[in-house]
Every structure is written in structure tokens, then in C-alpha cells.
PDB file of C-alpha atoms in Angstrom:
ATOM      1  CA  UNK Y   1      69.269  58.225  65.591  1.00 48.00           C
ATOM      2  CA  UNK Y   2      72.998  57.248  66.446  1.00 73.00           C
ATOM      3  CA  UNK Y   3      74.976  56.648  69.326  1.00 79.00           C
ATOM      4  CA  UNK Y   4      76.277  59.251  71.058  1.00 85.00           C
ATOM      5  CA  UNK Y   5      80.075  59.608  71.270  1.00 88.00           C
ATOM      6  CA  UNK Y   6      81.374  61.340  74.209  1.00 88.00           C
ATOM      7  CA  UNK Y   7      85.485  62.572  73.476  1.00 89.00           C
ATOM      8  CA  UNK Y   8      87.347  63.938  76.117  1.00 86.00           C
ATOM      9  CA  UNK Y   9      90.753  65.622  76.060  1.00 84.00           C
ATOM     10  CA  UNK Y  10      93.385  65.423  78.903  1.00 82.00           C
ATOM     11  CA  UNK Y  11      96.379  67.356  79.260  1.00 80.00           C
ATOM     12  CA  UNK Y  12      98.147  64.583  82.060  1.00 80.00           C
ATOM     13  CA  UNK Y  13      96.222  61.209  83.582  1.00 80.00           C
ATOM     14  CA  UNK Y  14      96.363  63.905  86.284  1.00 84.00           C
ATOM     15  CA  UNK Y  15      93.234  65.748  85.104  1.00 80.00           C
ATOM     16  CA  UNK Y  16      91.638  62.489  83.962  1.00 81.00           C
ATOM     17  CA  UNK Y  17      89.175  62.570  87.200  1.00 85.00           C
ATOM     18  CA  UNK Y  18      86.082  61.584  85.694  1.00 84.00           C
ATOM     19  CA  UNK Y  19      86.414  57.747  85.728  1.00 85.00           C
ATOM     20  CA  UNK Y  20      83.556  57.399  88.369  1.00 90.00           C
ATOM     21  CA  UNK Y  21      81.284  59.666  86.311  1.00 91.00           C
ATOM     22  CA  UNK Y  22      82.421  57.508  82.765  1.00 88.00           C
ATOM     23  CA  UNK Y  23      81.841  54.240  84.515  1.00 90.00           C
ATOM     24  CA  UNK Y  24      78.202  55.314  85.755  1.00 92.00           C
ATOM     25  CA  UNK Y  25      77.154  56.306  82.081  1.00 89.00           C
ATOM     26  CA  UNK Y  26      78.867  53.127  80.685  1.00 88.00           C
ATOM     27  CA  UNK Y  27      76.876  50.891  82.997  1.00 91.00           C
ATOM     28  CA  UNK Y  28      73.872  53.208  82.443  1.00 91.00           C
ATOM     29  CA  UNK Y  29      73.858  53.270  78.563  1.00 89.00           C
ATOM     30  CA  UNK Y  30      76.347  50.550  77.848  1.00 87.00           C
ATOM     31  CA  UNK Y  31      75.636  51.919  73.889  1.00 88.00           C
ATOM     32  CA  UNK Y  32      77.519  55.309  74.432  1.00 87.00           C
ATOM     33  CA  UNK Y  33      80.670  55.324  73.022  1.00 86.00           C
ATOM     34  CA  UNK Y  34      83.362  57.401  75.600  1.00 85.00           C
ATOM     35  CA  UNK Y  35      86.799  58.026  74.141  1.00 84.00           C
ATOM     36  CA  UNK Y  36      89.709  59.962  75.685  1.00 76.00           C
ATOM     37  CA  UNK Y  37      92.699  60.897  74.560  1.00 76.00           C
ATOM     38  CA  UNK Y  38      96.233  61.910  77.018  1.00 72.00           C
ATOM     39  CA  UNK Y  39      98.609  64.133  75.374  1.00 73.00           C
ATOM     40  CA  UNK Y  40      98.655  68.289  74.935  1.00 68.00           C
ATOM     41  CA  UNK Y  41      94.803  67.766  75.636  1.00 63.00           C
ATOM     42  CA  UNK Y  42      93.401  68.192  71.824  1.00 75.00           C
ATOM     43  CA  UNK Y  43      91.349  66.244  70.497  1.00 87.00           C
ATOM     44  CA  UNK Y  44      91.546  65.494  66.850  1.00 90.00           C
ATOM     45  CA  UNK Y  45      88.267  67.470  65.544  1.00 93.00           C
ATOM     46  CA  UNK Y  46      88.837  66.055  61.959  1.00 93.00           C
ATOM     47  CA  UNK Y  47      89.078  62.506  63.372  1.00 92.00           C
ATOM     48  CA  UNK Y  48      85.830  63.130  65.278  1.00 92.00           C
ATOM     49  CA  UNK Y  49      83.863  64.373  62.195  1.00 94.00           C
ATOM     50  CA  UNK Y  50      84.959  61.267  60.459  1.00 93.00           C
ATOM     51  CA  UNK Y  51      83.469  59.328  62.959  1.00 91.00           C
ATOM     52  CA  UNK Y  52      80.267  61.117  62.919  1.00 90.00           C
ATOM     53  CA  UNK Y  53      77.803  62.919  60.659  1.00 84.00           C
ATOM     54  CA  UNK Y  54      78.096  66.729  59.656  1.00 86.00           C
ATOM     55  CA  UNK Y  55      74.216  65.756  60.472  1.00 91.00           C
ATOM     56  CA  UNK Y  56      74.946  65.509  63.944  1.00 92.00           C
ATOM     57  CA  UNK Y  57      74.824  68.014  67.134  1.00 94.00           C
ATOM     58  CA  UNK Y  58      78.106  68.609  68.572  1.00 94.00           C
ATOM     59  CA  UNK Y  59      78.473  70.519  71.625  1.00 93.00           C
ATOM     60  CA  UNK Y  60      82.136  71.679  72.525  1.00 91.00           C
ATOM     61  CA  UNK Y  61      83.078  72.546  75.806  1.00 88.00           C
ATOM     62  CA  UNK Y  62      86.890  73.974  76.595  1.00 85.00           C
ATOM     63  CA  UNK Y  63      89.440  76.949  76.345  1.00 85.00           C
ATOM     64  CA  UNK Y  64      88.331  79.286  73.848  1.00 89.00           C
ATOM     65  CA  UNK Y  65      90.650  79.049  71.424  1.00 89.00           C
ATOM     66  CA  UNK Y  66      89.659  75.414  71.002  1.00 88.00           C
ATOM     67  CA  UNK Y  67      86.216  76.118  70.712  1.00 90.00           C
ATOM     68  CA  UNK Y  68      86.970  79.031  68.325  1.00 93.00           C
ATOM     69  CA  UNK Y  69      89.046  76.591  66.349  1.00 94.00           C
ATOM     70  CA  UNK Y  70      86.921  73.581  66.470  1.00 94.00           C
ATOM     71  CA  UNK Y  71      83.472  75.629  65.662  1.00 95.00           C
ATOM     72  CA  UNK Y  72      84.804  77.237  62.565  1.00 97.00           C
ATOM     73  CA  UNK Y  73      85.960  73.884  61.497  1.00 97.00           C
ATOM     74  CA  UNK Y  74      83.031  71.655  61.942  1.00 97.00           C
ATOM     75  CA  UNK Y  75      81.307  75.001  60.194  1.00 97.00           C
ATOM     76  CA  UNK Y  76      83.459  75.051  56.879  1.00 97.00           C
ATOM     77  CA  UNK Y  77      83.284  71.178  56.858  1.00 96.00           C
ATOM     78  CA  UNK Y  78      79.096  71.490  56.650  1.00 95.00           C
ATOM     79  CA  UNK Y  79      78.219  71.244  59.877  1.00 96.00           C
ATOM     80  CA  UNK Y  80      74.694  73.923  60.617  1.00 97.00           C
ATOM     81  CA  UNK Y  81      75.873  76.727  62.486  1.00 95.00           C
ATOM     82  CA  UNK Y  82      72.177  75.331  65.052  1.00 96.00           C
ATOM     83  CA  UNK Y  83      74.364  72.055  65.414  1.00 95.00           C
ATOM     84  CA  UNK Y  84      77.129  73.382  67.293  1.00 96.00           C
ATOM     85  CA  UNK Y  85      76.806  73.820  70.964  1.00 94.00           C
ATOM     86  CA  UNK Y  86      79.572  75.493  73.060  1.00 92.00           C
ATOM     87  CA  UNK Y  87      80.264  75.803  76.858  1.00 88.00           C
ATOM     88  CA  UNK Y  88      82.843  78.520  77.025  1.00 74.00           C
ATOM     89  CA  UNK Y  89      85.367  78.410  79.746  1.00 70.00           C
ATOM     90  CA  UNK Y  90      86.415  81.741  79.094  1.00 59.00           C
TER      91      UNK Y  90
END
């Protein structure tokens, strides 16, 4: 068992409106690990599989093309195909 991470993307501090919710899970489980990043809104996927385990269960929410992108990455990197969760905003 590891920590979970929790990586979030912004476009602006404008759509950064979460920091109730993020302060109510760091207080709750002071163990998760939250990370954010402000710029065009992409994370860095390679980064984040560096961080973690191709062992691990990611689950990817965002625009499609992201998800499209990020999926067949974390797939050709040897991440199970039942390890990859998405929430599709399309």
C-alpha cells in the first residue's frame, strides 16, 4: 500500500477553486500527497509515473484528448489496461 497522490492541473489560479475541498482532505488524511500545477493546465504524465508505480491505479479525469494521451501513455509505459480509470468530460 502507498500513499495516494492527488495531481491537479490548472489552466489560471482562476480555476484553482478547490482549496476548501484540498484543505479538508489534508486535515483528514494529512498522508495524501496533493500537488497542483498553474500553467496551460497539463500535467506532466511522465513526471507522475516517476513518482509512482506502473503497479498503481490511476484514474484520469479531463478533456479527452488528455485522457486519450495520458491513457495510451501510462499503457505503453506498463501500466494494466484494469489500472487506468477515466472520467471523460467529453
Amino acid at each position: 500500500y502507498k500513499t495516494p497522490q492527488i495531481y491537479l492541473g490548472f489552466k489560471s489560479d482562476k480555476y484553482h477553486i478547490y482549496d476548501r475541498e484540498l484543505d479538508k482532505i489534508k486535515n483528514k488524511s494529512p498522508q495524501i500527497r496533493i500537488s497542483y500545477e498553474v500553467s496551460n493546465g497539463t500535467l506532466n504524465i511522465r513526471q507522475i509515473l516517476k513518482e509512482n508505480d506502473p503497479g498503481a491505479t490511476y484514474f484520469i479525469s479531463g478533456p479527452p484528448t488528455m485522457l486519450l494521451s495520458f491513457k495510451n501513455f501510462l499503457l505503453s509505459n506498463g501500466v494494466v489496461e484494469n489500472n487506468i480509470l477515466t472520467d471523460d468530460w467529453g
